[in-house]
PDB file of N, CA and C in Angstrom:
ATOM      1  N   ILE A 163      86.508 156.022  32.998  1.00  0.00           N
ATOM      2  CA  ILE A 163      85.508 155.974  31.931  1.00  0.00           C
ATOM      3  C   ILE A 163      86.121 155.278  30.721  1.00  0.00           C
ATOM      4  N   ASN A 164      85.375 154.333  30.163  1.00  0.00           N
ATOM      5  CA  ASN A 164      85.892 153.591  29.012  1.00  0.00           C
ATOM      6  C   ASN A 164      85.550 154.316  27.710  1.00  0.00           C
ATOM      7  N   ALA A 165      85.862 153.696  26.601  1.00  0.00           N
ATOM      8  CA  ALA A 165      85.667 154.314  25.286  1.00  0.00           C
ATOM      9  C   ALA A 165      84.201 154.591  24.969  1.00  0.00           C
ATOM     10  N   HIS A 166      83.289 153.913  25.669  1.00  0.00           N
ATOM     11  CA  HIS A 166      81.861 154.090  25.409  1.00  0.00           C
ATOM     12  C   HIS A 166      81.234 155.114  26.346  1.00  0.00           C
ATOM     13  N   GLY A 167      82.060 155.772  27.168  1.00  0.00           N
ATOM     14  CA  GLY A 167      81.563 156.776  28.095  1.00  0.00           C
ATOM     15  C   GLY A 167      80.952 156.196  29.360  1.00  0.00           C
ATOM     16  N   ILE A 168      81.166 154.913  29.597  1.00  0.00           N
ATOM     17  CA  ILE A 168      80.632 154.243  30.784  1.00  0.00           C
ATOM     18  C   ILE A 168      81.738 154.169  31.824  1.00  0.00           C
ATOM     19  N   PRO A 169      81.430 154.459  33.088  1.00  0.00           N
ATOM     20  CA  PRO A 169      82.470 154.338  34.113  1.00  0.00           C
ATOM     21  C   PRO A 169      83.097 152.950  34.076  1.00  0.00           C
ATOM     22  N   ALA A 170      84.403 152.880  34.253  1.00  0.00           N
ATOM     23  CA  ALA A 170      85.155 151.634  34.107  1.00  0.00           C
ATOM     24  C   ALA A 170      84.730 150.562  35.106  1.00  0.00           C
ATOM     25  N   TYR A 171      84.086 150.947  36.192  1.00  0.00           N
ATOM     26  CA  TYR A 171      83.685 149.956  37.186  1.00  0.00           C
ATOM     27  C   TYR A 171      82.319 149.348  36.884  1.00  0.00           C
ATOM     28  N   LEU A 172      81.673 149.749  35.787  1.00  0.00           N
ATOM     29  CA  LEU A 172      80.393 149.174  35.400  1.00  0.00           C
ATOM     30  C   LEU A 172      80.541 148.382  34.105  1.00  0.00           C
ATOM     31  N   CYS A 173      79.842 147.269  34.031  1.00  0.00           N
ATOM     32  CA  CYS A 173      79.849 146.431  32.831  1.00  0.00           C
ATOM     33  C   CYS A 173      79.191 147.195  31.688  1.00  0.00           C
ATOM     34  N   GLU A 174      79.841 147.231  30.527  1.00  0.00           N
ATOM     35  CA  GLU A 174      79.269 147.970  29.402  1.00  0.00           C
ATOM     36  C   GLU A 174      78.084 147.249  28.773  1.00  0.00           C
ATOM     37  N   ALA A 175      77.903 145.966  29.066  1.00  0.00           N
ATOM     38  CA  ALA A 175      76.787 145.215  28.492  1.00  0.00           C
ATOM     39  C   ALA A 175      75.530 145.297  29.358  1.00  0.00           C
ATOM     40  N   CYS A 176      75.689 145.134  30.671  1.00  0.00           N
ATOM     41  CA  CYS A 176      74.508 145.080  31.539  1.00  0.00           C
ATOM     42  C   CYS A 176      74.435 146.212  32.559  1.00  0.00           C
ATOM     43  N   GLY A 177      75.547 146.917  32.773  1.00  0.00           N
ATOM     44  CA  GLY A 177      75.545 148.032  33.714  1.00  0.00           C
ATOM     45  C   GLY A 177      75.786 147.638  35.157  1.00  0.00           C
ATOM     46  N   ASN A 178      75.950 146.353  35.414  1.00  0.00           N
ATOM     47  CA  ASN A 178      76.243 145.908  36.776  1.00  0.00           C
ATOM     48  C   ASN A 178      77.696 146.213  37.121  1.00  0.00           C
ATOM     49  N   PRO A 179      77.999 146.342  38.407  1.00  0.00           N
ATOM     50  CA  PRO A 179      79.386 146.617  38.802  1.00  0.00           C
ATOM     51  C   PRO A 179      80.328 145.479  38.418  1.00  0.00           C
ATOM     52  N   VAL A 180      81.530 145.850  37.970  1.00  0.00           N
ATOM     53  CA  VAL A 180      82.593 144.882  37.707  1.00  0.00           C
ATOM     54  C   VAL A 180      83.416 144.833  38.989  1.00  0.00           C
ATOM     55  N   PRO A 181      83.545 143.662  39.628  1.00  0.00           N
ATOM     56  CA  PRO A 181      84.270 143.571  40.896  1.00  0.00           C
ATOM     57  C   PRO A 181      85.687 144.143  40.797  1.00  0.00           C
ATOM     58  N   GLU A 182      86.100 144.805  41.869  1.00  0.00           N
ATOM     59  CA  GLU A 182      87.426 145.424  41.910  1.00  0.00           C
ATOM     60  C   GLU A 182      88.529 144.406  41.646  1.00  0.00           C
ATOM     61  N   ALA A 183      88.393 143.209  42.209  1.00  0.00           N
ATOM     62  CA  ALA A 183      89.415 142.172  42.008  1.00  0.00           C
ATOM     63  C   ALA A 183      89.557 141.849  40.525  1.00  0.00           C
ATOM     64  N   ARG A 184      88.447 141.781  39.814  1.00  0.00           N
ATOM     65  CA  ARG A 184      88.490 141.502  38.368  1.00  0.00           C
ATOM     66  C   ARG A 184      89.169 142.648  37.631  1.00  0.00           C
ATOM     67  N   ARG A 185      88.878 143.873  38.015  1.00  0.00           N
ATOM     68  CA  ARG A 185      89.497 145.035  37.357  1.00  0.00           C
ATOM     69  C   ARG A 185      90.995 145.080  37.606  1.00  0.00           C
ATOM     70  N   LYS A 186      91.432 144.605  38.785  1.00  0.00           N
ATOM     71  CA  LYS A 186      92.869 144.588  39.089  1.00  0.00           C
ATOM     72  C   LYS A 186      93.590 143.509  38.284  1.00  0.00           C
ATOM     73  N   ILE A 187      92.962 142.341  38.150  1.00  0.00           N
ATOM     74  CA  ILE A 187      93.574 141.227  37.423  1.00  0.00           C
ATOM     75  C   ILE A 187      93.585 141.492  35.920  1.00  0.00           C
ATOM     76  N   PHE A 188      92.508 142.092  35.418  1.00  0.00           N
ATOM     77  CA  PHE A 188      92.363 142.369  33.984  1.00  0.00           C
ATOM     78  C   PHE A 188      92.172 143.866  33.765  1.00  0.00           C
ATOM     79  N   PRO A 189      93.247 144.653  33.836  1.00  0.00           N
ATOM     80  CA  PRO A 189      93.106 146.102  33.630  1.00  0.00           C
ATOM     81  C   PRO A 189      92.447 146.394  32.279  1.00  0.00           C
ATOM     82  N   GLY A 190      91.511 147.306  32.286  1.00  0.00           N
ATOM     83  CA  GLY A 190      90.818 147.664  31.053  1.00  0.00           C
ATOM     84  C   GLY A 190      89.614 146.792  30.745  1.00  0.00           C
ATOM     85  N   VAL A 191      89.307 145.842  31.639  1.00  0.00           N
ATOM     86  CA  VAL A 191      88.158 144.964  31.428  1.00  0.00           C
ATOM     87  C   VAL A 191      86.886 145.815  31.345  1.00  0.00           C
ATOM     88  N   THR A 192      85.968 145.432  30.449  1.00  0.00           N
ATOM     89  CA  THR A 192      84.746 146.214  30.264  1.00  0.00           C
ATOM     90  C   THR A 192      83.480 145.415  30.540  1.00  0.00           C
ATOM     91  N   LEU A 193      83.634 144.105  30.813  1.00  0.00           N
ATOM     92  CA  LEU A 193      82.476 143.251  31.049  1.00  0.00           C
ATOM     93  C   LEU A 193      82.575 142.564  32.403  1.00  0.00           C
ATOM     94  N   CYS A 194      81.416 142.346  33.041  1.00  0.00           N
ATOM     95  CA  CYS A 194      81.395 141.563  34.272  1.00  0.00           C
ATOM     96  C   CYS A 194      81.616 140.093  33.908  1.00  0.00           C
ATOM     97  N   VAL A 195      81.792 139.252  34.895  1.00  0.00           N
ATOM     98  CA  VAL A 195      82.081 137.838  34.659  1.00  0.00           C
ATOM     99  C   VAL A 195      80.963 137.178  33.847  1.00  0.00           C
ATOM    100  N   GLU A 196      79.715 137.458  34.210  1.00  0.00           N
ATOM    101  CA  GLU A 196      78.593 136.819  33.531  1.00  0.00           C
ATOM    102  C   GLU A 196      78.521 137.221  32.058  1.00  0.00           C
ATOM    103  N   CYS A 197      78.678 138.510  31.780  1.00  0.00           N
ATOM    104  CA  CYS A 197      78.612 138.971  30.387  1.00  0.00           C
ATOM    105  C   CYS A 197      79.805 138.489  29.580  1.00  0.00           C
ATOM    106  N   GLN A 198      80.970 138.420  30.204  1.00  0.00           N
ATOM    107  CA  GLN A 198      82.151 137.910  29.506  1.00  0.00           C
ATOM    108  C   GLN A 198      81.942 136.444  29.136  1.00  0.00           C
ATOM    109  N   ALA A 199      81.419 135.658  30.076  1.00  0.00           N
ATOM    110  CA  ALA A 199      81.170 134.240  29.813  1.00  0.00           C
ATOM    111  C   ALA A 199      80.138 134.080  28.697  1.00  0.00           C
ATOM    112  N   TYR A 200      79.092 134.896  28.730  1.00  0.00           N
ATOM    113  CA  TYR A 200      78.067 134.841  27.686  1.00  0.00           C
ATOM    114  C   TYR A 200      78.672 135.162  26.323  1.00  0.00           C
ATOM    115  N   GLN A 201      79.480 136.216  26.276  1.00  0.00           N
ATOM    116  CA  GLN A 201      80.115 136.612  25.021  1.00  0.00           C
ATOM    117  C   GLN A 201      81.020 135.504  24.485  1.00  0.00           C
ATOM    118  N   GLU A 202      81.767 134.854  25.372  1.00  0.00           N
ATOM    119  CA  GLU A 202      82.651 133.767  24.947  1.00  0.00           C
ATOM    120  C   GLU A 202      81.851 132.580  24.422  1.00  0.00           C
ATOM    121  N   ARG A 203      80.724 132.276  25.055  1.00  0.00           N
ATOM    122  CA  ARG A 203      79.868 131.184  24.571  1.00  0.00           C
ATOM    123  C   ARG A 203      79.313 131.514  23.187  1.00  0.00           C
ATOM    124  N   GLN A 204      78.925 132.763  22.973  1.00  0.00           N
ATOM    125  CA  GLN A 204      78.388 133.172  21.676  1.00  0.00           C
ATOM    126  C   GLN A 204      79.454 133.052  20.591  1.00  0.00           C
ATOM    127  N   ARG A 205      80.672 133.486  20.887  1.00  0.00           N
ATOM    128  CA  ARG A 205      81.768 133.400  19.916  1.00  0.00           C
ATOM    129  C   ARG A 205      82.054 131.951  19.558  1.00  0.00           C
ATOM    130  N   LYS A 206      81.960 131.065  20.549  1.00  0.00           N
ATOM    131  CA  LYS A 206      82.235 129.648  20.339  1.00  0.00           C
ATOM    132  C   LYS A 206      81.228 129.058  19.342  1.00  0.00           C
ATOM    133  N   HIS A 207      79.975 129.490  19.411  1.00  0.00           N
ATOM    134  CA  HIS A 207      78.946 128.985  18.505  1.00  0.00           C
ATOM    135  C   HIS A 207      79.144 129.464  17.075  1.00  0.00           C
ATOM    136  N   TYR A 208      79.758 130.631  16.916  1.00  0.00           N
ATOM    137  CA  TYR A 208      79.937 131.200  15.585  1.00  0.00           C
ATOM    138  C   TYR A 208      81.311 130.926  15.000  1.00  0.00           C
ATOM    139  N   ALA A 209      82.170 130.281  15.774  1.00  0.00           N
ATOM    140  CA  ALA A 209      83.539 130.016  15.299  1.00  0.00           C
ATOM    141  C   ALA A 209      83.586 128.825  14.377  1.00  0.00           C
TER     142      ALA A 209
END
């Protein structure tokens, strides 16, 4: 369970499962690939 009370295997943004391989490569990851990419695109626009 992450800091937001959501199980660590679910994306905190959309609730979809975060693949096990992604969780192994990035311990503590809280977003699925799609939400992470979206967040990075948003940050790029505001940077």
